[in-house]
XYZ file of C-alpha atoms in Angstrom:
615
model
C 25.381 -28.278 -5.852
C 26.304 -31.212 -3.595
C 25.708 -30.908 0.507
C 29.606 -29.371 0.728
C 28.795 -26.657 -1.761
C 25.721 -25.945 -0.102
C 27.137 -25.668 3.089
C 29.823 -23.464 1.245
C 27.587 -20.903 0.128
C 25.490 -20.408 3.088
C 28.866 -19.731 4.742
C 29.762 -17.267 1.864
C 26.434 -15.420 2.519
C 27.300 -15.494 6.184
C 30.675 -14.076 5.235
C 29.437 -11.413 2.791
C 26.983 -10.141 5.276
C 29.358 -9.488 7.803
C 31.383 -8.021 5.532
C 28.397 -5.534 3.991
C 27.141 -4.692 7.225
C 31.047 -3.910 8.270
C 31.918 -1.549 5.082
C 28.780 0.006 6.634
C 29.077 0.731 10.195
C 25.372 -0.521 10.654
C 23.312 -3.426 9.898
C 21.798 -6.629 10.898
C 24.775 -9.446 10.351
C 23.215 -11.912 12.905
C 19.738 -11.538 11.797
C 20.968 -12.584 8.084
C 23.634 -15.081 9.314
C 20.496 -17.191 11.105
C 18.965 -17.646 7.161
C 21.750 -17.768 5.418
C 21.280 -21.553 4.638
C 17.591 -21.443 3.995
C 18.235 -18.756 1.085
C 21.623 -20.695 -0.368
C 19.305 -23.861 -1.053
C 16.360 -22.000 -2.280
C 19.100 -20.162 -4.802
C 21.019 -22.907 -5.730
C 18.205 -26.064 -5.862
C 14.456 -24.215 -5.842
C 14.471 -21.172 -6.891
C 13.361 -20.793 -10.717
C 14.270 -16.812 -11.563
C 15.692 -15.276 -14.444
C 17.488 -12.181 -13.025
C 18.101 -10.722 -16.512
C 14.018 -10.634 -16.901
C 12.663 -10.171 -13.663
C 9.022 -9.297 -15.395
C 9.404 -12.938 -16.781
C 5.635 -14.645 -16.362
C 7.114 -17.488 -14.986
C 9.941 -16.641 -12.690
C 9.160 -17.490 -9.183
C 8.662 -14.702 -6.836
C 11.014 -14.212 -3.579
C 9.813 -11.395 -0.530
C 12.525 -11.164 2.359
C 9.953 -10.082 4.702
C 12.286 -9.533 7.370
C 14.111 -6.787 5.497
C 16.735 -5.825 8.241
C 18.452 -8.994 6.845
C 19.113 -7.075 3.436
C 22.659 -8.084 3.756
C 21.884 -11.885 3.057
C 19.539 -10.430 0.102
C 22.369 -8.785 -1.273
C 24.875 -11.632 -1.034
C 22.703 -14.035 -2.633
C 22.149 -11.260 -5.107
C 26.078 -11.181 -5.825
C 26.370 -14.900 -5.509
C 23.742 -14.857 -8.524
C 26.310 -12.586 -10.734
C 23.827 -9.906 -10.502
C 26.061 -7.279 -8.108
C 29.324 -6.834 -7.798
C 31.120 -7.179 -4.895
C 32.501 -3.452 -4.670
C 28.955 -2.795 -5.028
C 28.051 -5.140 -2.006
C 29.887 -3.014 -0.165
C 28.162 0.371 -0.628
C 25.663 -1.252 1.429
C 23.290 1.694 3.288
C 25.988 4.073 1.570
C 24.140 7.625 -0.390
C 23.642 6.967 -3.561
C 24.077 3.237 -3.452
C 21.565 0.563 -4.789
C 21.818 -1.860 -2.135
C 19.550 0.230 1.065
C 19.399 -0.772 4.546
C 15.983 -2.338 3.666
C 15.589 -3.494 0.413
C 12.908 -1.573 -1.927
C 11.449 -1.997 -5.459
C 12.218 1.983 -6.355
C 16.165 0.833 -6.408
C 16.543 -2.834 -7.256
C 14.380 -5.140 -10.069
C 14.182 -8.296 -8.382
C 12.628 -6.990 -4.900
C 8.954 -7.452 -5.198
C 7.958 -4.977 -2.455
C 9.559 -2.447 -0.021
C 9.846 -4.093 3.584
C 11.108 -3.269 6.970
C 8.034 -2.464 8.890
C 7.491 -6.201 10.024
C 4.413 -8.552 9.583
C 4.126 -6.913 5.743
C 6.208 -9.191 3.508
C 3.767 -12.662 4.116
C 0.345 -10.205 3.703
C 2.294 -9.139 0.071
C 3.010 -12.681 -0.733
C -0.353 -13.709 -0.630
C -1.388 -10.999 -2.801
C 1.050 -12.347 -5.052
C -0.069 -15.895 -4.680
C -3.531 -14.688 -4.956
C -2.566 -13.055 -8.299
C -0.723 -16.025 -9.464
C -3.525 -18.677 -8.669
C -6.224 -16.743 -10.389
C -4.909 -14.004 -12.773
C -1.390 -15.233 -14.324
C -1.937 -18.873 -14.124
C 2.019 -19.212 -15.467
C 2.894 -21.743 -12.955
C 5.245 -19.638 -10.642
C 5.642 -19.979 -6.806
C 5.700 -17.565 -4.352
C 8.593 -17.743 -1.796
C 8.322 -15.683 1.710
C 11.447 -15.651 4.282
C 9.348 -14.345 7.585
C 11.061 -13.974 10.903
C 9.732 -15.379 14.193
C 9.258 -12.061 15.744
C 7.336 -10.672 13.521
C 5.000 -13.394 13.777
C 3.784 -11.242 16.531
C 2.161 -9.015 14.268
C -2.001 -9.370 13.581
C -1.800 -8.696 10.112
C 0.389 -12.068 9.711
C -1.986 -14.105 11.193
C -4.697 -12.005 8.320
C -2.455 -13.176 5.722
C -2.500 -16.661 7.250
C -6.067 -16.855 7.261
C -6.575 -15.350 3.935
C -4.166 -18.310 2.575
C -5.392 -21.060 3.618
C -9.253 -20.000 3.192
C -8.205 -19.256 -1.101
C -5.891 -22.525 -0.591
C -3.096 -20.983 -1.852
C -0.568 -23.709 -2.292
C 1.229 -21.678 -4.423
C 2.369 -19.796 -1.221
C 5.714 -21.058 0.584
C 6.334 -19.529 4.272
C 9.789 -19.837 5.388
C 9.987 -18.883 9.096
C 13.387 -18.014 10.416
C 13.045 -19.321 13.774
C 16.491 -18.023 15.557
C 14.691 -17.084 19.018
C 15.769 -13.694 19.473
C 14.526 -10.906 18.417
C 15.780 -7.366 19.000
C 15.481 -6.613 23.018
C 15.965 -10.465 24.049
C 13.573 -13.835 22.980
C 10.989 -13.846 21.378
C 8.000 -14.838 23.082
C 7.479 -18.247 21.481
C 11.684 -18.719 21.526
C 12.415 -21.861 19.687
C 8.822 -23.691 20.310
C 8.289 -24.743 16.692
C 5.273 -26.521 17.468
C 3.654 -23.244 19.026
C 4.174 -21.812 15.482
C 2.871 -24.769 13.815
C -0.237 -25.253 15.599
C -1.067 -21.759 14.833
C -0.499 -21.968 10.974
C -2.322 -25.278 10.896
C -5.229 -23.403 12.532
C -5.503 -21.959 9.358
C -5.262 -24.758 7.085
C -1.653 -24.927 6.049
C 0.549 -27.987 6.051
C 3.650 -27.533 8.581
C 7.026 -28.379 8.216
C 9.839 -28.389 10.693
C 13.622 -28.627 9.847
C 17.112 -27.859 11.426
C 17.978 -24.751 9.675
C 21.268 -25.666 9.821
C 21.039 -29.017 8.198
C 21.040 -28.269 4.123
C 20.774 -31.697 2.970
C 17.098 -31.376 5.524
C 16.076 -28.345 3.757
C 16.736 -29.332 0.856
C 14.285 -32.528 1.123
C 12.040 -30.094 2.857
C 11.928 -27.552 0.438
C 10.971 -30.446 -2.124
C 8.274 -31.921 0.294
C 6.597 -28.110 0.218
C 6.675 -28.220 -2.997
C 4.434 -31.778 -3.478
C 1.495 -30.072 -1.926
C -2.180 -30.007 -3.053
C -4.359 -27.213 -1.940
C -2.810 -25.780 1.210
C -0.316 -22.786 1.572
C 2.813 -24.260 3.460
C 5.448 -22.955 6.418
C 8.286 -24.385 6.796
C 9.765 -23.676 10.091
C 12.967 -23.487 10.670
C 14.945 -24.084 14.173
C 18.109 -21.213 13.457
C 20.683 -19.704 15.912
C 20.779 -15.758 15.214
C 24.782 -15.297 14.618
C 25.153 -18.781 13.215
C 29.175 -19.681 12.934
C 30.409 -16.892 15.358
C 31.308 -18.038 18.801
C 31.209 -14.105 20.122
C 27.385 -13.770 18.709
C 26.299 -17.027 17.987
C 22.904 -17.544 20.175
C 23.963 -14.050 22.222
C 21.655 -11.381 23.087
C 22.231 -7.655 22.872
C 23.986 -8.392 19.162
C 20.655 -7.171 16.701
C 21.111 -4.233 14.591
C 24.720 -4.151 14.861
C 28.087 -4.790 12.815
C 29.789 -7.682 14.563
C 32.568 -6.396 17.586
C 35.222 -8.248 15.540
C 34.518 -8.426 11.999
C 37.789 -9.498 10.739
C 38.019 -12.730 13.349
C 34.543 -13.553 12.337
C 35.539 -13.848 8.801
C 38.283 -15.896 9.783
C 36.178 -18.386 11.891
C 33.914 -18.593 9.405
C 36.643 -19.216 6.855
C 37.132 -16.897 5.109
C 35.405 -15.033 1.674
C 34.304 -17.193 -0.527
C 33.410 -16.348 -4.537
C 31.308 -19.501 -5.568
C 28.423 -18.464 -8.025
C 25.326 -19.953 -8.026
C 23.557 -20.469 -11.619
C 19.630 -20.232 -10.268
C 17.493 -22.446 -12.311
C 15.485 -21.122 -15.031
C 11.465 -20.233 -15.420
C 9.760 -22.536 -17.737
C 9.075 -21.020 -21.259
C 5.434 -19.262 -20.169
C 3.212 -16.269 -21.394
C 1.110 -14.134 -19.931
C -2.522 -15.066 -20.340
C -4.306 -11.549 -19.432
C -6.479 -10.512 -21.679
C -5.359 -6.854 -21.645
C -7.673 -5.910 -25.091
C -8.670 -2.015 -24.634
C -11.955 -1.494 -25.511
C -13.390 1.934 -25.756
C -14.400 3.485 -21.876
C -17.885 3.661 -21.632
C -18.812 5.641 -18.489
C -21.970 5.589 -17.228
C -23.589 8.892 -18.020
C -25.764 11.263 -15.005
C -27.935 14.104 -16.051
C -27.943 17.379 -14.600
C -29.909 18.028 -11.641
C -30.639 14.352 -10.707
C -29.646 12.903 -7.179
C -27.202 10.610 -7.307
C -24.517 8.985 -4.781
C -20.794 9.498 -5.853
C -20.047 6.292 -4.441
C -22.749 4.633 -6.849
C -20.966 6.502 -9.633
C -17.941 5.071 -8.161
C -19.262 1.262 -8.569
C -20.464 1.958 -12.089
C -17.496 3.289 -13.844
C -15.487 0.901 -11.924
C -17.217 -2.070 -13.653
C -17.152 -0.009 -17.017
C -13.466 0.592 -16.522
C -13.410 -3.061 -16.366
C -14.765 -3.983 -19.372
C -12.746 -1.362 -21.500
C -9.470 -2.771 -19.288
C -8.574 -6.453 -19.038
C -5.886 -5.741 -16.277
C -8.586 -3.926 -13.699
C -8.711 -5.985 -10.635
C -11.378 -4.847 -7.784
C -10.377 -5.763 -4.105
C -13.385 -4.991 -1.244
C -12.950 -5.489 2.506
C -16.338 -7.190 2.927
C -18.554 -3.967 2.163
C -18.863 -4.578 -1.265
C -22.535 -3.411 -1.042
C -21.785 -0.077 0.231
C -18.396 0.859 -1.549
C -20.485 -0.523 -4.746
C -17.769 -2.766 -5.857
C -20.176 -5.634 -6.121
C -21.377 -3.604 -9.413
C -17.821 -4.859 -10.544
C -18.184 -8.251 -8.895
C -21.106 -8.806 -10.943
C -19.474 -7.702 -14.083
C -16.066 -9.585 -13.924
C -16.284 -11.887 -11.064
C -13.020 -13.432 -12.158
C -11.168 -10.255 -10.934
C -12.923 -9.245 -7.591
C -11.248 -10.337 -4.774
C -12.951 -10.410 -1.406
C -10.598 -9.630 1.690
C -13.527 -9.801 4.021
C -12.831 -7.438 7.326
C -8.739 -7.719 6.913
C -8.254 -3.977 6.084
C -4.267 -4.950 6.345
C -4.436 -7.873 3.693
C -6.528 -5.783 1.586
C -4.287 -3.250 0.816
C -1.505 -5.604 0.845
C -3.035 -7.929 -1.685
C -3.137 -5.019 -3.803
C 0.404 -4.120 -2.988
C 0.738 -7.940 -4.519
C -1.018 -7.811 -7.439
C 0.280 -4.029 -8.477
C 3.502 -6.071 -8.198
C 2.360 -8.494 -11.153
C 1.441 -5.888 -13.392
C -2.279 -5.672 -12.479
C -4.156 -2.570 -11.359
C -6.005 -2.546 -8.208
C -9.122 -0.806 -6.971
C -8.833 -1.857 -3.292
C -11.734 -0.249 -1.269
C -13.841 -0.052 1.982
C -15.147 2.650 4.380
C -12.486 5.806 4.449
C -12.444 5.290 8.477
C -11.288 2.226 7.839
C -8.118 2.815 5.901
C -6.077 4.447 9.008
C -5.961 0.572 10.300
C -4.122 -0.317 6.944
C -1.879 3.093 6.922
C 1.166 1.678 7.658
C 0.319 -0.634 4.486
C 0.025 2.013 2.426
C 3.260 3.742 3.986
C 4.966 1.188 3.309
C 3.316 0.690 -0.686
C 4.274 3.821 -1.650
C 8.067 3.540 -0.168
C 7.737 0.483 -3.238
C 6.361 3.199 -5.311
C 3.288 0.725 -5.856
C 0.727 2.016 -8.080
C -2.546 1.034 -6.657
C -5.763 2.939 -6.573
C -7.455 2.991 -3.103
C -11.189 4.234 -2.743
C -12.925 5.101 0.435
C -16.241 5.694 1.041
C -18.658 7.012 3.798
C -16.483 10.452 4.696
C -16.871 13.017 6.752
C -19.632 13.761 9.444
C -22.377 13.518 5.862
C -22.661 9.699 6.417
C -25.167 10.326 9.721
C -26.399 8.830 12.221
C -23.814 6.222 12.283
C -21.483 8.424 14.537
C -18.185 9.049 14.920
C -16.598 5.575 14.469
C -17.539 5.238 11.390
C -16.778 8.960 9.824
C -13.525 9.104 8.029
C -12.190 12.185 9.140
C -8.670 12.267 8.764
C -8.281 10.579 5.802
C -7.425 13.431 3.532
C -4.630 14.571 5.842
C -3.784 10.647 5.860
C -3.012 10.155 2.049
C -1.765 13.867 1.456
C 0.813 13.037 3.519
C 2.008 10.188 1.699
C 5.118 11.078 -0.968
C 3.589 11.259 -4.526
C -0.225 10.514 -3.652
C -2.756 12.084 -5.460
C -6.069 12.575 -3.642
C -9.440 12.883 -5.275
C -12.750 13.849 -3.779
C -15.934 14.292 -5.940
C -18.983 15.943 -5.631
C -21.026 14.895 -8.333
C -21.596 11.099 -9.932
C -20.148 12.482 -13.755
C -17.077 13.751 -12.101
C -16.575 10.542 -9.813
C -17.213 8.656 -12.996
C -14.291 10.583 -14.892
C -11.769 10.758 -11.969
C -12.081 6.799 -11.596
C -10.859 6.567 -15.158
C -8.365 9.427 -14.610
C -6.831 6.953 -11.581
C -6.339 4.406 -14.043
C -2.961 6.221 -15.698
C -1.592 8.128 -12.727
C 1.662 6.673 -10.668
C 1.752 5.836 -7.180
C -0.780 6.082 -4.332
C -4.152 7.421 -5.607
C -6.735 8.130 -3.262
C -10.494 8.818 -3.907
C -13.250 9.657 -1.265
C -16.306 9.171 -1.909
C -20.020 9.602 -0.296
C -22.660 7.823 1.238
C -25.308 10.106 0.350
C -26.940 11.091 -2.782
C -25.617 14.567 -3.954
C -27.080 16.660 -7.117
C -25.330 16.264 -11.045
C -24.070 19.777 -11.488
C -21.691 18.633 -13.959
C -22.684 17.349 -17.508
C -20.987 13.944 -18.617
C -19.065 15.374 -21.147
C -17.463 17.694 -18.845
C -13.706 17.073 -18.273
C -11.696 16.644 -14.702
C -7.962 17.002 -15.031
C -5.900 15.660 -12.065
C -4.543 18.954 -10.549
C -7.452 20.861 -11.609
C -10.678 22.492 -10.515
C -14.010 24.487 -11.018
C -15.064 27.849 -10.903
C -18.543 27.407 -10.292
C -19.762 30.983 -9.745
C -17.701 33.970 -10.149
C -17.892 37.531 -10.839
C -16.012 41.257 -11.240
C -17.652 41.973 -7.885
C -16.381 38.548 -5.792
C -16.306 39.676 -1.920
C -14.725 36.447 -1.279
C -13.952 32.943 -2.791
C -15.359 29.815 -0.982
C -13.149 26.716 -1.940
C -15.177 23.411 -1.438
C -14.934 20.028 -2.289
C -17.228 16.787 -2.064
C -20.306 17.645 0.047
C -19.238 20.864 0.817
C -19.868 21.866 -2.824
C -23.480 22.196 -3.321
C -23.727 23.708 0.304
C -21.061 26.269 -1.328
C -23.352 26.847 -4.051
C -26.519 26.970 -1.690
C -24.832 29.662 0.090
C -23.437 31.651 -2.826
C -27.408 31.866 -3.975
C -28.502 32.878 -0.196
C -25.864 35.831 -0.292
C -26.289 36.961 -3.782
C -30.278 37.696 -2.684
C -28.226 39.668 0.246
C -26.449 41.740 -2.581
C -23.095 39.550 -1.682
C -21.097 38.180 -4.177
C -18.813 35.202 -3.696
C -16.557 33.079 -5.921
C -17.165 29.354 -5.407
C -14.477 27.492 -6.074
C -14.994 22.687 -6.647
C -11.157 22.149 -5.469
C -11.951 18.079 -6.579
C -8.385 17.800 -6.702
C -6.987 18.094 -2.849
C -3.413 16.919 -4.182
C -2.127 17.955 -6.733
C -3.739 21.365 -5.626
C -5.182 24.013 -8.537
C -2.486 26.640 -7.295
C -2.961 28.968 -10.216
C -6.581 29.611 -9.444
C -6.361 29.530 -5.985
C -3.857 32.520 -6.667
C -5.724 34.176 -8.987
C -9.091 33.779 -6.663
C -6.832 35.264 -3.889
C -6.061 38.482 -5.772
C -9.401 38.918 -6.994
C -11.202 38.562 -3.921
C -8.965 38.883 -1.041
C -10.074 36.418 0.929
C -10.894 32.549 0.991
C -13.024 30.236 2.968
C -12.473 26.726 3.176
C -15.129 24.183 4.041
C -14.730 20.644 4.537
C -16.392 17.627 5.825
C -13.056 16.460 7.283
C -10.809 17.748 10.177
C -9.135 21.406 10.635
C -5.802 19.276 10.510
C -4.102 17.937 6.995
C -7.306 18.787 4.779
C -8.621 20.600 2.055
C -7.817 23.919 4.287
C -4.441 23.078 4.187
C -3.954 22.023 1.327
C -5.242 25.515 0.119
C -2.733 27.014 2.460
C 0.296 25.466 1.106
C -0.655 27.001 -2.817
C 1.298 30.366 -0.848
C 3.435 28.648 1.105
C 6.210 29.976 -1.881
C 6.829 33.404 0.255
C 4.638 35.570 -1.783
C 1.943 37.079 0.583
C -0.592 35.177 1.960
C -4.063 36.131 1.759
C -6.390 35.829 4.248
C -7.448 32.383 4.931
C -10.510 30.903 7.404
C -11.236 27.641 7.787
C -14.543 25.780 8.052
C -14.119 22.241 9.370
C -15.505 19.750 12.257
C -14.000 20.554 15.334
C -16.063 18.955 17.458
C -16.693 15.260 18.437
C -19.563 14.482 16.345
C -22.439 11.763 17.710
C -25.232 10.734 15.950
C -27.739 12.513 13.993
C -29.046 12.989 10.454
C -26.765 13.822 7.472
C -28.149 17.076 7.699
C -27.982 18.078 11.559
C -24.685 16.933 11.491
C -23.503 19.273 8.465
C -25.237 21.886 10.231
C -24.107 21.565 13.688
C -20.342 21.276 12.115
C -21.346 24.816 10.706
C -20.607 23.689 6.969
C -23.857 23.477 5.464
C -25.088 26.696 3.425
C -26.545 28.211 6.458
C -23.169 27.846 8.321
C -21.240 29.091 4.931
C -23.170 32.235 4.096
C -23.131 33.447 7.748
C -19.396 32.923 8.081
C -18.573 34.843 4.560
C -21.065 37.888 6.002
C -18.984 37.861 9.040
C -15.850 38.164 6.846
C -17.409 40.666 4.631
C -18.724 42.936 7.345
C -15.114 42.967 9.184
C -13.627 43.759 5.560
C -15.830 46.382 5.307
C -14.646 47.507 8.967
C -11.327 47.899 8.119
């Protein structure tokens, strides 16, 4: 396209954003009408996609990280021939494609779900990082920020995390337009306050008129001569571009425009020009993605062993036996274990050092390109990266998080560093599964199990060593469990999981010798829950006790609760959990002082017995 087509089309996308956001009701026109020339030269000139195979090796890979401006997405989507316009304008209508912030669930060519701002540059480096290192194909990653996001730490991770891997692969387009939604931003239109901070950082800087498409166009083509540095290009917009009555206004975000019909007008009017984007070179993947047969490391009965050592070795086992296993560790690689993996295939770990945001979001990336992550790091640490795994499984991203040193178990340590919530945390999240071992063999299997499950898996794993009660050959279905003691004369069930397990079993001994018999119940799986033998213990025993090295909120008691939460009746239910601020001690005190150690378990189930007995 010449500079008058250009200038055409970024007035059509102008145009057919106003329009979308008018069929709508709702919407951010001005926020897409500030970009609407940065994305009509990247589609027409830069841009190398095939939309009919979006998995295509080589296609370059575009993240509109300031998803309120969807609209422009979706008009450079119809400008491609890829929507229609009647579709264009079901925007944010049921039922319709085309979302008020784009998502990978609905539409093939979005790489990841955005909307929650400062996620869409962390993504694109996981992208880049996958692209660099794992796909060598060629392809570029492009990223359209906005300047008010730029407010956001886990940005400035992502920036960081660029230009230490030199990821010149990686194009930042920031969307400069000075306003954001309340009034300016706090930089306004200061490019060289943004520049100074991405060269910080070791990226090369480039400023242009965002206006001017003959500049971006040269611009774009300088970004793309670079040699070992990620590169933002920032751009000097007006939010409302080509509207007199919004143009530069505040009080206009997240609204259709007042006049949509004169805006048209003054903007001249719909356009239908169709951009042919240029084509991927002929690539092909280069993964070696040769199954072998899974060798899992194999425990014996009775020995001590750590489930998150069990963790590290069938990760690295899984490794060999998959070629498209990446590991990701947020600089505590030595106490996850995922160095057993580094050492193994060093040419997929990834080290995110202490960026708990741009780990999960590199594996967001990399999920993206067709790789499976194993992102891990402490489960207390995880709650700083929630919204990042929100946000992953609105994409319906299949990644496999792991987090280790739960519950008050891990010590002296204290508080800070107990994960305590995170079983409420990823139970929450739609279509997570959430794991939590108490032996090394059935760590060892559910890591595998991970490996061919959708969507957010979760496993929680433990600092300390716990005994093998499980033989290796001993099988662990996602949505399952164990009956580890049970009889015809059951007073009550105990339902454990993790550490709680051999305290369950510690306790079952102490009040058999006490002529009290108790069902014990290994509820490994704390989503999908085991609700046929949860029902079934119910009936049999009238009673359960929960006990869990987590908090009374969102755990493994609830989770038990919600197996009758169908309308049938309810059987009696107490809850062992820590309800009190731990501090520091040993692994034992503080199991004890919790009251979820055997001692703690067997005189809360005579309790319950004697007032059965009462009544």
């Amino acid at each position: 396209m010449n500079t008058a087509e250009l200038a055409e089309l970024g007035q059509q996308l102008r145009v057919d954003s106003v329009r979308a956001s008018d069929a709508a009701g709702s919407g951010h026109p001005t926020s897409s009408m500030s970009a609407a020339d940065l994305l009509a030269v990247l589609l027409a000139h830069h841009l190398r996609y095939d939309f009919e195979r979006p998995g295509h090796p080589a296609n370059d890979r575009f993240v509109l990280s300031k998803g309120h401006a969807s609209p422009l997405l979706y008009a450079a989507y119809k400008a491609a021939g890829v929507i229609e316009d009647g579709e264009l304008l079901t925007f944010r209508r049921i039922g319709s494609r085309l979302e008020g912030h784009p998502t990978p669930r609905r539409l093939p060519w979005v790489e990841t779900a955005t909307g929650s701002l400062g996620q869409g540059l962390p993504v694109g480096v996981g992208i880049a990082l996958a692209g660099k290192h794992l796909d060598r194909t060629g392809y570029r990653v492009w990223v359209l920020c906005g300047d008010s996001e730029l407010a956001e730490g886990s940005v400035w991770e992502a920036a960081e995390h660029a230009g230490y891997e030199r990821l010149d692969n990686l194009i930042t387009v920031v969307d400069v337009n000075r306003l954001g939604q309340r009034g300016p931003t706090r930089h306004g239109h200061d490019l060289d306050a943004y520049a100074r901070r991405f060269e910080a950082f070791g990226w090369r800087t480039l400023e242009v008129d965002g206006h001017d498409v003959d500049a971006i166009d040269r611009v774009y083509g300088e970004a793309l001569a670079t040699d070992g540095q990620p590169v933002a290009i920032l751009a000097r917009t007006l939010k409302g571009k080509g509207v007199a009555a919004v143009e530069d206004r505040e009080g206009h975000h997240g609204k259709p425009l007042p006049d949509a019909e004169e805006a048209i007008a003054e903007l001249g009017g719909p356009r239908s020009l169709h951009v042919r984007v240029n084509e991927p070179p002929a690539a092909a993947a280069l993964r070696d993605l040769t199954t072998e047969v899974l060798q899992l490391p194999r425990y014996d009965k009775g020995d001590e062993v750590a489930t998150r050592d069990a963790f590290g070795a069938a990760l690295a086992a899984l490794g060999t036996a998959r070629g498209d296993v990446v590991a990701l560790d947020g600089e505590v690689g030595d106490s996850t274990r995922t160095e057993e993996f580094a050492k193994a295939h060093p040419e997929r770990f990834f080290e995110c050092y202490i960026a708990e945001q741009q780990l999960v979001a590199a594996a967001v990336g990399m999920a993206a390109r067709g790789w499976l992550p194993y992102a891990s790091t402490f489960a207390a640490f995880f709650t700083r990266a929630y919204d990042f795994v929100r946000m992953a499984s609105i994409s319906g991203s299949g990644i496999n998080l792991v987090g280790s040193h739960a519950g008050v178990a891990i010590g002296q340590d204290g508080p800070s560093q107990m994960g305590l919530e995170d079983l409420a945390m990823f139970r929450a999240l739609y279509g997570s599964t959430v794991l939590y071992p108490c032996d090394a063999n059935q760590t060892a299997r559910l890591v595998a199990a991970m490996s061919g499950l959708d969507g957010i898996r979760y496993l929680r794993t433990s600092r300390g060593k716990t005994p093998v009660i499980y033989g290796p050959e001993e099988e662990f279905p996602v949505g399952g469990s164990k009956t580890l003691r049970s009889s015809e004369e059951d007073r009550l069930t105990v339902v454990a999981a993790g550490v709680t397990v051999p305290e369950a079993l510690a306790a079952a001994d102490r009040l058999a010798d006490d002529g009290v018999r108790v069902r014990v119940i290994d509820l490994y799986s704390v989503k999908p829950v085991d609700t046929a033998t949860l029902r079934r213990a119910a009936e049999e025993t009238g009673c359960l006790l929960t006990v869990e090295d987590h908090h009374a909120e969102g755990g493994l008691g609830d989770a038990v609760a919600e197996a009758f939460a169908d309308g049938r009746p309810v059987p009696r239910l107490v809850r062992l959990a820590v309800r009190a601020m731990p501090g520091s001690a040993a692994p034992d005190e503080q199991l004890h002082a919790a009251g979820i150690d055997a001692l703690g378990i067997a005189a809360a189930a005579k309790l319950l017995v004697e007032e059965t007995i009462v009544r």
